[in-house]
CSV table of C-alpha atoms in Angstrom, one decimal:
chain,number,residue,atom,x,y,z
A,1,MET,CA,-1.8,22.3,-16.4
A,2,ILE,CA,1.1,21.3,-14.9
A,3,ARG,CA,4.0,19.1,-16.5
A,4,ILE,CA,5.2,15.7,-15.8
A,5,SER,CA,9.1,16.2,-14.3
A,6,GLY,CA,11.7,14.7,-15.5
A,7,LEU,CA,12.5,12.7,-12.5
A,8,MET,CA,8.3,10.7,-13.6
A,9,ARG,CA,9.9,11.0,-17.4
A,10,LEU,CA,12.9,8.4,-16.4
A,11,TYR,CA,10.9,6.0,-14.6
A,12,LEU,CA,7.4,5.8,-17.3
A,13,GLY,CA,10.6,5.2,-19.5
A,14,LEU,CA,12.2,3.0,-17.3
A,15,THR,CA,9.1,1.2,-16.8
A,16,ALA,CA,7.9,0.5,-19.8
A,17,LEU,CA,11.2,-0.7,-21.4
A,18,ALA,CA,10.2,-3.8,-19.0
A,19,PRO,CA,7.4,-4.8,-17.2
A,20,GLY,CA,8.4,-7.7,-16.1
A,21,LEU,CA,10.4,-6.2,-13.1
A,22,LEU,CA,7.1,-5.1,-11.8
A,23,THR,CA,5.1,-8.1,-12.5
A,24,ARG,CA,8.3,-10.5,-10.9
A,25,ALA,CA,7.8,-7.8,-8.5
A,26,ALA,CA,4.6,-7.7,-7.9
A,27,ARG,CA,4.8,-12.2,-7.7
A,28,LYS,CA,6.3,-11.8,-4.9
A,29,ALA,CA,4.5,-9.6,-2.4
A,30,HIS,CA,1.6,-11.6,-3.5
A,31,VAL,CA,3.0,-15.1,-2.3
A,32,LYS,CA,4.8,-13.4,-0.2
A,33,GLN,CA,1.4,-12.3,1.8
A,34,GLY,CA,-0.4,-15.7,0.5
A,35,GLY,CA,-2.2,-14.1,-1.3
A,36,ASP,CA,-4.7,-16.2,-4.0
A,37,PRO,CA,-2.8,-18.0,-6.9
A,38,GLY,CA,-5.9,-18.0,-8.2
A,39,ARG,CA,-6.4,-14.0,-8.3
A,40,PHE,CA,-2.2,-12.9,-9.0
A,41,GLY,CA,-3.9,-11.6,-12.3
A,42,GLU,CA,-6.0,-9.2,-10.9
A,43,ARG,CA,-2.8,-7.7,-10.8
A,44,LEU,CA,-1.5,-7.2,-14.3
A,45,GLY,CA,-5.4,-6.1,-14.5
A,46,ARG,CA,-6.3,-9.1,-15.5
A,47,ALA,CA,-10.3,-8.8,-14.1
A,48,THR,CA,-12.0,-11.7,-12.3
A,49,ALA,CA,-15.1,-9.7,-11.4
A,50,GLN,CA,-17.7,-7.9,-13.8
A,51,ARG,CA,-18.3,-4.9,-14.5
A,52,PRO,CA,-21.5,-3.6,-13.4
A,53,GLU,CA,-23.8,-2.2,-15.6
A,54,GLY,CA,-25.0,2.1,-14.5
A,55,ARG,CA,-22.9,4.5,-12.5
A,56,LEU,CA,-19.5,2.8,-10.9
A,57,ILE,CA,-17.6,4.5,-8.0
A,58,TRP,CA,-13.8,2.8,-7.6
A,59,PHE,CA,-11.8,3.8,-3.9
A,60,HIS,CA,-8.8,2.5,-3.9
A,61,ALA,CA,-7.1,2.1,-0.4
A,62,ALA,CA,-4.1,0.6,-0.1
A,63,SER,CA,-4.1,-1.7,3.3
A,64,VAL,CA,-6.6,-2.1,6.0
A,65,GLY,CA,-6.3,1.3,7.8
A,66,GLU,CA,-7.2,2.8,4.9
A,67,LEU,CA,-10.2,0.5,3.2
A,68,LEU,CA,-11.7,0.9,7.0
A,69,SER,CA,-11.4,4.9,6.9
A,70,VAL,CA,-13.7,4.5,3.9
A,71,LEU,CA,-16.1,1.2,3.4
A,72,LYS,CA,-19.5,3.7,5.4
A,73,LEU,CA,-18.3,7.1,4.1
A,74,ALA,CA,-18.8,4.7,0.9
A,75,GLY,CA,-21.3,2.4,1.0
A,76,ASP,CA,-23.8,6.1,2.1
A,77,LEU,CA,-22.6,7.9,-0.8
A,78,ALA,CA,-23.3,5.0,-3.3
A,79,ALA,CA,-26.3,4.1,-1.6
A,80,ASP,CA,-27.6,8.4,-2.5
A,81,THR,CA,-26.4,9.0,-5.8
A,82,GLY,CA,-27.5,5.1,-6.9
A,83,SER,CA,-23.8,4.0,-7.8
A,84,HIS,CA,-22.1,0.9,-7.4
A,85,LEU,CA,-18.1,-0.3,-5.4
A,86,LEU,CA,-15.4,-0.7,-6.6
A,87,PHE,CA,-12.6,-2.1,-3.7
A,88,THR,CA,-9.0,-2.2,-4.3
A,89,THR,CA,-6.4,-2.9,-1.8
A,90,ALA,CA,-1.8,-3.6,-2.4
A,91,THR,CA,-2.2,-6.3,0.4
A,92,THR,CA,-3.6,-9.4,1.2
A,93,THR,CA,-5.0,-8.7,4.8
A,94,ALA,CA,-7.5,-5.8,4.0
A,95,ALA,CA,-8.7,-7.8,0.7
A,96,ASP,CA,-9.9,-10.6,3.3
A,97,LEU,CA,-10.9,-7.3,5.4
A,98,ALA,CA,-12.6,-6.3,2.2
A,99,ALA,CA,-14.6,-9.8,1.0
A,100,GLN,CA,-15.1,-9.4,5.7
A,101,ARG,CA,-16.7,-5.9,5.4
A,102,MET,CA,-17.5,-4.0,2.1
A,103,PRO,CA,-21.0,-3.1,1.7
A,104,GLU,CA,-23.1,-5.6,0.0
A,105,GLY,CA,-22.1,-5.8,-3.6
A,106,ALA,CA,-19.5,-4.4,-4.1
A,107,ILE,CA,-16.8,-5.1,-5.8
A,108,HIS,CA,-13.2,-5.9,-4.7
A,109,GLN,CA,-10.2,-6.6,-6.4
A,110,TYR,CA,-5.2,-6.4,-6.3
A,111,LEU,CA,-4.6,-2.6,-7.5
A,112,PRO,CA,-3.5,-3.1,-11.1
A,113,VAL,CA,0.7,-2.9,-11.1
A,114,ASP,CA,2.3,0.4,-12.6
A,115,SER,CA,2.3,-0.8,-16.4
A,116,ALA,CA,0.7,-0.1,-19.6
A,117,ALA,CA,-0.9,-2.4,-19.7
A,118,ALA,CA,-2.2,-3.5,-17.2
A,119,VAL,CA,-3.4,0.3,-15.9
A,120,ASP,CA,-4.9,0.2,-19.4
A,121,ARG,CA,-6.7,-3.2,-19.3
A,122,PHE,CA,-7.8,-2.3,-15.5
A,123,LEU,CA,-8.7,1.5,-16.7
A,124,THR,CA,-10.7,-0.2,-20.0
A,125,HIS,CA,-12.8,-3.2,-17.7
A,126,TRP,CA,-13.6,-1.3,-15.4
A,127,ALA,CA,-14.1,1.8,-16.4
A,128,PRO,CA,-14.9,4.2,-13.2
A,129,ASN,CA,-16.6,7.0,-12.9
A,130,MET,CA,-14.4,8.6,-10.2
A,131,ALA,CA,-11.6,7.2,-9.1
A,132,CYS,CA,-11.1,8.5,-5.1
A,133,PHE,CA,-7.6,7.5,-3.6
A,134,VAL,CA,-7.6,7.2,0.1
A,135,GLU,CA,-4.4,8.8,1.8
A,136,SER,CA,-0.5,9.0,-0.7
A,137,ASP,CA,-0.9,5.7,-2.2
A,138,LEU,CA,-0.4,6.8,-5.9
A,139,TRP,CA,1.4,5.3,-8.9
A,140,PRO,CA,2.0,7.8,-11.2
A,141,ARG,CA,0.7,5.9,-14.9
A,142,LEU,CA,-2.5,4.6,-13.1
A,143,VAL,CA,-3.2,8.3,-12.2
A,144,LEU,CA,-2.0,9.6,-15.3
A,145,ARG,CA,-3.6,7.2,-17.9
A,146,SER,CA,-6.8,8.0,-15.3
A,147,ALA,CA,-6.1,11.7,-15.9
A,148,ALA,CA,-6.1,11.1,-19.3
A,149,ARG,CA,-9.0,9.5,-19.9
A,150,GLY,CA,-11.2,11.6,-17.8
A,151,ILE,CA,-12.3,10.0,-15.3
A,152,PRO,CA,-12.6,13.0,-12.0
A,153,MET,CA,-10.3,11.8,-9.9
A,154,ALA,CA,-9.7,12.8,-6.1
A,155,LEU,CA,-7.4,12.0,-3.5
A,156,ILE,CA,-9.7,11.7,0.4
A,157,ASN,CA,-7.7,12.5,3.6
A,158,THR,CA,-4.8,12.7,2.6
A,159,ARG,CA,-1.8,13.2,5.3
A,160,PHE,CA,1.6,14.8,5.4
A,161,SER,CA,4.3,13.2,3.6
A,162,LYS,CA,7.6,12.4,3.3
A,163,SER,CA,8.5,11.6,0.6
A,164,ARG,CA,6.4,14.7,-1.3
A,165,ALA,CA,9.3,17.0,-0.1
A,166,ARG,CA,12.1,14.4,-1.4
A,167,THR,CA,10.1,14.7,-5.2
A,168,PRO,CA,8.0,18.2,-5.3
A,169,ARG,CA,8.4,18.3,-8.9
A,170,THR,CA,7.0,15.3,-9.7
A,171,SER,CA,4.5,15.2,-6.3
A,172,ALA,CA,3.2,18.6,-7.5
A,173,ALA,CA,2.3,16.8,-11.0
A,174,LEU,CA,0.8,14.3,-10.3
A,175,LEU,CA,-1.6,16.1,-7.4
A,176,ASP,CA,-2.4,18.8,-10.5
A,177,ARG,CA,-4.5,15.7,-12.0
A,178,PHE,CA,-6.7,15.3,-7.9
A,179,ALA,CA,-10.3,17.7,-8.8
A,180,LEU,CA,-10.5,17.2,-4.8
A,181,ILE,CA,-7.8,16.9,-2.6
A,182,THR,CA,-9.8,16.5,1.5
A,183,ALA,CA,-7.1,15.8,3.7
A,184,GLN,CA,-6.5,15.1,7.7
A,185,ASP,CA,-4.9,18.6,9.3
A,186,GLU,CA,-3.2,21.4,8.2
A,187,ALA,CA,0.1,20.6,8.0
A,188,ALA,CA,-0.7,18.3,5.1
A,189,ALA,CA,-2.4,21.0,3.9
A,190,ASP,CA,0.2,23.3,3.8
A,191,GLN,CA,2.7,21.5,2.7
A,192,LEU,CA,0.2,20.6,-0.4
A,193,ARG,CA,-0.3,24.3,-1.2
A,194,SER,CA,3.2,24.6,-1.3
A,195,LEU,CA,3.7,22.3,-3.9
A,196,GLY,CA,1.5,24.1,-5.9
A,197,VAL,CA,-2.3,22.7,-4.6
A,198,PRO,CA,-4.5,25.9,-4.8
A,199,PRO,CA,-5.1,27.8,-1.3
A,200,ALA,CA,-8.6,26.1,-2.0
A,201,ARG,CA,-8.5,23.7,-3.0
A,202,PRO,CA,-7.4,20.8,0.4
A,203,HIS,CA,-10.4,20.8,2.1
A,204,VAL,CA,-9.5,19.9,5.2
A,205,PRO,CA,-12.9,18.0,7.6
A,206,GLY,CA,-10.5,16.7,9.5
A,207,ASP,CA,-8.8,12.5,9.7
A,208,LEU,CA,-11.3,9.6,8.0
A,209,LYS,CA,-10.1,7.2,10.7
A,210,ALA,CA,-11.8,9.3,13.2
A,211,ALA,CA,-15.0,9.0,11.4
A,212,LEU,CA,-14.3,4.7,11.0
A,213,LEU,CA,-17.8,2.5,12.2
A,214,PRO,CA,-16.1,0.9,15.0
A,215,PRO,CA,-15.8,-3.5,14.4
A,216,PRO,CA,-18.0,-5.1,14.1
A,217,VAL,CA,-18.4,-7.6,17.1
A,218,ASP,CA,-19.6,-10.9,16.8
A,219,ALA,CA,-21.9,-11.8,20.4
A,220,ALA,CA,-21.3,-15.0,20.4
A,221,ALA,CA,-17.3,-14.9,20.3
A,222,LEU,CA,-17.3,-12.2,23.4
A,223,SER,CA,-20.0,-13.6,25.2
A,224,ASP,CA,-17.2,-17.4,25.1
A,225,LEU,CA,-14.3,-14.8,25.9
A,226,GLN,CA,-15.4,-12.5,29.1
A,227,GLN,CA,-16.4,-16.1,30.6
A,228,ALA,CA,-13.1,-17.4,29.9
A,229,THR,CA,-11.8,-14.0,31.4
A,230,GLY,CA,-14.4,-13.4,34.1
A,231,THR,CA,-13.2,-10.6,36.0
A,232,ARG,CA,-9.6,-10.5,35.7
A,233,PRO,CA,-8.1,-7.9,35.2
A,234,VAL,CA,-7.7,-7.8,31.3
A,235,TRP,CA,-5.2,-5.4,29.3
A,236,ILE,CA,-4.7,-5.4,25.4
A,237,ALA,CA,-1.9,-5.1,23.1
A,238,ALA,CA,-3.2,-4.0,19.7
A,239,SER,CA,-1.8,-3.7,16.0
A,240,THR,CA,1.7,-4.8,17.3
A,241,HIS,CA,5.1,-5.2,15.2
A,242,ALA,CA,9.0,-7.2,16.3
A,243,GLU,CA,9.8,-3.9,17.8
A,244,ASP,CA,6.8,-3.6,20.1
A,245,GLU,CA,6.9,-6.7,21.1
A,246,PRO,CA,10.2,-7.4,24.1
A,247,GLU,CA,8.6,-4.2,25.3
A,248,ILE,CA,5.1,-5.0,26.0
A,249,LEU,CA,6.4,-8.3,26.8
A,250,ALA,CA,8.9,-6.7,29.3
A,251,ALA,CA,5.8,-4.7,31.2
A,252,HIS,CA,3.7,-6.9,31.1
A,253,ALA,CA,5.8,-10.0,32.9
A,254,ALA,CA,7.3,-6.8,35.5
A,255,ALA,CA,3.2,-6.2,36.6
A,256,LEU,CA,2.4,-9.8,36.6
A,257,ASN,CA,5.0,-9.4,39.5
A,258,GLU,CA,2.7,-7.1,41.3
A,259,ARG,CA,-0.8,-8.6,39.8
A,260,PRO,CA,-1.0,-12.9,39.1
A,261,ASP,CA,-3.8,-12.9,38.0
A,262,LEU,CA,-3.5,-10.5,35.1
A,263,LEU,CA,-4.0,-11.2,30.9
A,264,LEU,CA,-3.1,-10.3,28.5
A,265,ILE,CA,-3.9,-10.4,25.0
A,266,LEU,CA,-1.7,-9.9,22.2
A,267,MET,CA,-3.6,-8.7,18.6
A,268,PRO,CA,0.0,-8.6,16.2
A,269,ARG,CA,-1.2,-6.0,13.3
A,270,HIS,CA,0.0,-9.3,10.6
A,271,PRO,CA,-0.7,-12.5,12.3
A,272,GLU,CA,1.3,-14.8,9.5
A,273,ARG,CA,4.2,-13.1,11.6
A,274,ALA,CA,2.6,-16.0,15.4
A,275,ALA,CA,5.6,-18.2,14.5
A,276,GLU,CA,7.4,-15.4,14.8
A,277,ILE,CA,6.4,-13.9,18.3
A,278,ALA,CA,5.8,-17.3,19.8
A,279,ALA,CA,10.0,-18.2,19.7
A,280,LEU,CA,11.2,-15.1,21.1
A,281,PRO,CA,12.4,-15.9,24.7
A,282,GLN,CA,10.7,-13.6,26.5
A,283,MET,CA,7.8,-16.2,25.3
A,284,ALA,CA,9.6,-19.0,27.0
A,285,GLY,CA,8.1,-18.1,31.0
A,286,MET,CA,5.2,-16.6,29.8
A,287,ARG,CA,1.7,-20.0,30.0
A,288,TRP,CA,0.1,-18.4,27.1
A,289,ALA,CA,-2.2,-20.0,24.3
A,290,GLN,CA,-3.1,-19.0,21.2
A,291,ARG,CA,-6.2,-18.2,19.1
A,292,SER,CA,-5.5,-19.0,16.3
A,293,LYS,CA,-5.0,-22.8,17.2
A,294,SER,CA,-8.9,-23.3,18.6
A,295,GLN,CA,-6.9,-22.4,22.5
A,296,THR,CA,-8.8,-21.2,24.9
A,297,VAL,CA,-8.2,-18.9,27.9
A,298,THR,CA,-8.0,-21.0,31.1
A,299,ASP,CA,-7.2,-19.5,34.4
A,300,ASP,CA,-3.6,-19.5,33.9
A,301,THR,CA,-3.6,-18.3,30.7
A,302,GLN,CA,-1.2,-15.4,31.5
A,303,LEU,CA,-1.1,-13.9,27.8
A,304,TYR,CA,-3.2,-14.8,24.7
A,305,LEU,CA,-1.8,-13.8,20.9
A,306,ALA,CA,-5.1,-13.6,19.4
A,307,ASP,CA,-3.7,-13.8,15.7
A,308,THR,CA,-6.9,-14.1,13.4
A,309,LEU,CA,-8.9,-11.0,11.1
A,310,GLY,CA,-12.6,-10.3,12.2
A,311,GLU,CA,-12.3,-10.3,15.7
A,312,MET,CA,-10.9,-7.0,17.0
A,313,GLY,CA,-14.9,-5.9,18.2
A,314,ALA,CA,-14.5,-8.7,20.9
A,315,PHE,CA,-11.2,-8.5,21.8
A,316,LEU,CA,-11.7,-4.9,22.8
A,317,SER,CA,-14.9,-4.8,24.6
A,318,LEU,CA,-12.8,-7.3,27.1
A,319,SER,CA,-10.6,-4.1,28.3
A,320,PRO,CA,-10.7,-0.7,29.3
A,321,VAL,CA,-6.8,0.0,28.7
A,322,VAL,CA,-4.8,-0.7,25.1
A,323,PHE,CA,-1.6,0.2,24.2
A,324,LEU,CA,-1.0,0.4,19.8
A,325,GLY,CA,1.9,-0.8,18.8
A,326,GLY,CA,3.4,0.7,16.2
A,327,SER,CA,4.7,2.9,18.6
A,328,PHE,CA,7.7,1.6,20.3
A,329,GLY,CA,10.2,1.1,16.0
A,330,LYS,CA,9.7,3.1,12.7
A,331,GLN,CA,6.1,3.0,11.1
A,332,GLY,CA,4.6,5.4,13.9
A,333,GLY,CA,2.0,4.2,14.8
A,334,HIS,CA,-1.3,3.1,14.0
A,335,ASN,CA,-5.3,4.5,14.0
A,336,PRO,CA,-5.8,5.3,17.9
A,337,PHE,CA,-9.4,5.0,17.7
A,338,GLU,CA,-11.1,2.1,17.2
A,339,PRO,CA,-10.0,1.1,21.0
A,340,ALA,CA,-11.5,4.7,21.8
A,341,GLN,CA,-14.6,4.0,20.4
A,342,PHE,CA,-14.5,1.2,22.7
A,343,GLY,CA,-14.3,4.2,26.1
A,344,ALA,CA,-10.8,2.4,25.7
A,345,VAL,CA,-7.4,4.4,26.9
A,346,VAL,CA,-4.9,4.5,25.3
A,347,LEU,CA,-1.3,4.2,25.2
A,348,HIS,CA,1.5,4.2,23.0
A,349,GLY,CA,5.4,4.7,22.2
A,350,PRO,CA,7.4,7.7,21.2
A,351,HIS,CA,6.6,7.1,17.7
A,352,VAL,CA,3.1,7.9,16.6
A,353,ALA,CA,4.6,10.6,13.7
A,354,ASN,CA,1.4,9.2,11.3
A,355,PHE,CA,-1.6,10.4,14.0
A,356,ALA,CA,0.3,12.6,15.7
A,357,GLU,CA,-1.6,15.7,15.7
A,358,SER,CA,-4.9,13.2,16.8
A,359,TYR,CA,-2.8,11.7,19.6
A,360,ALA,CA,-2.1,15.4,20.5
A,361,GLU,CA,-5.6,15.9,21.2
A,362,MET,CA,-6.5,12.6,22.7
A,363,ALA,CA,-3.5,13.4,24.7
A,364,ASP,CA,-5.7,16.5,26.0
A,365,ALA,CA,-8.6,15.2,26.3
A,366,GLY,CA,-7.3,13.5,29.2
A,367,ILE,CA,-7.6,9.6,26.6
A,368,ALA,CA,-4.0,8.9,25.3
A,369,HIS,CA,-0.7,8.7,27.4
A,370,GLN,CA,2.9,8.4,25.8
A,371,VAL,CA,5.7,5.6,27.8
A,372,PRO,CA,9.2,5.8,26.4
A,373,ASP,CA,9.1,2.3,27.0
A,374,GLY,CA,8.5,-1.2,29.2
A,375,ALA,CA,9.2,-0.6,32.3
A,376,GLU,CA,6.8,2.2,32.1
A,377,LEU,CA,4.5,0.1,29.6
A,378,GLY,CA,4.5,-1.8,33.0
A,379,HIS,CA,3.7,1.2,35.9
A,380,ALA,CA,0.5,2.3,33.0
A,381,VAL,CA,-1.3,-0.5,32.9
A,382,LEU,CA,-1.9,-1.6,36.2
A,383,HIS,CA,-2.0,2.8,37.4
A,384,TRP,CA,-4.4,3.2,34.7
A,385,LEU,CA,-6.8,-0.6,35.2
A,386,GLU,CA,-7.0,0.9,39.1
A,387,ALA,CA,-8.1,4.2,38.5
A,388,PRO,CA,-10.3,5.7,40.6
A,389,ASP,CA,-11.4,7.8,37.7
A,390,LEU,CA,-10.9,5.6,35.3
A,391,PRO,CA,-15.1,5.2,33.5
A,392,ALA,CA,-14.8,9.3,33.7
A,393,ARG,CA,-11.8,8.5,31.2
A,394,GLN,CA,-13.6,5.8,28.6
A,395,ALA,CA,-16.8,8.1,28.3
A,396,ALA,CA,-14.7,10.9,27.8
A,397,ALA,CA,-12.9,8.2,24.5
A,398,ARG,CA,-16.6,8.1,23.6
A,399,ALA,CA,-16.9,11.6,23.8
A,400,PHE,CA,-14.0,12.2,21.4
A,401,MET,CA,-15.1,9.9,19.0
A,402,ALA,CA,-19.0,11.3,18.6
A,403,ASP,CA,-17.4,14.7,18.1
A,404,LYS,CA,-15.6,13.0,14.9
A,405,GLN,CA,-18.8,12.1,13.1
A,406,HIS,CA,-19.3,15.7,10.9
A,407,ILE,CA,-15.5,14.5,8.8
A,408,ALA,CA,-16.9,11.6,6.7
A,409,GLU,CA,-20.4,13.5,6.3
A,410,GLU,CA,-18.5,16.6,5.1
A,411,THR,CA,-15.6,14.5,2.6
A,412,ARG,CA,-19.5,12.2,1.4
A,413,ALA,CA,-20.7,16.0,0.0
A,414,LEU,CA,-17.4,17.2,-1.3
A,415,LEU,CA,-17.5,13.7,-3.5
A,416,ARG,CA,-21.0,13.8,-3.6
A,417,ALA,CA,-21.0,17.6,-5.4
A,418,LEU,CA,-17.7,16.1,-7.4
A,419,LEU,CA,-18.9,12.8,-9.0
A,420,LEU,CA,-22.6,15.0,-10.5
A,421,ALA,CA,-20.9,18.1,-11.8
A,422,HIS,CA,-19.6,15.2,-14.6
A,423,PRO,CA,-22.4,13.4,-15.0
A,424,GLY,CA,-21.2,11.4,-18.3
A,425,ALA,CA,-17.5,10.3,-17.0
A,426,ALA,CA,-16.7,7.1,-17.5
A,427,ALA,CA,-13.1,6.2,-19.0
């Protein structure tokens, strides 16, 4: 087993001496995210639910994207092995989504802060038979103490990480605690091997986000939206951030000059930013309505601010052209697979490092296209809405996604084998 690094010893020592700093930081984040005050204790390892009797599989998915990528996989694994499910997340947005989309009977808790007391309370209460960490949210004390208790651990769907490159010895020690590691692509697998992971250990089934369940579609909401939009051309800007929105609004304003009936549905990544978006100068000259205020689309509406959760499926059903945010700023892009599941052509900015291989693969299939700025985005939107081969591209997007379903099955088989190889494991 690889020994922990000096940097990790320093971290463990400092956080042991001042656990209150972790608590205060967690409380500040919980309040800022609008978390339920009654659930803050979960971040200190104080459970708000009972542990069910029997085998329990714990999945930690830090935020929305990670959670969505494992919901079906986790449900299938639990059904296949007769296990209960515990999900932890770090953000309240992911917690809200978990409440809506978790498999029946699953439990959600917030991840405990990385203090000795919080971690020990969490592990003692939940006593998981297997821990599955999704992608990259690894807290040293949580990982080390889970391993010390003999919990079989898997790191699934991990991707290339710049932070691992900056702290190779610390990363190597943490990775060494995982009995199973799956990587999204060969670049991630090569990085893991460079950090001492045995060459055969990183499995590369592909990116789990490509095999996730499509977001549910509320039939009544979709019917209302279709009636409101009628035959108007519609495009969507989804998962947007502050750096994206000025470019999107500029693109829409320019496109309106050529197609005055064009409607933009703007879906911010974080709906609580609605007031910030409404205050943008570009919104002043726009006729717009806001979903969270129960305002509806009329014939005069040019922009619909869809600042709600749980309605992604209904909105993605309205347009064959979707721009994905997080790609004009420093976020590194967002999951391009959800729009493709609905047969949409995906437009994006130049900064998609988090999904570079996926976007490149989709570009090769003719279903994803990069634009450098808002001016080109406006041209691209009009081009694709009017393109004669758009139906063929939509069919190609659906076929592309159908070819990815093996990823979840391969990952599930690996997790099942790990779980059943440790029948007596419990914290």
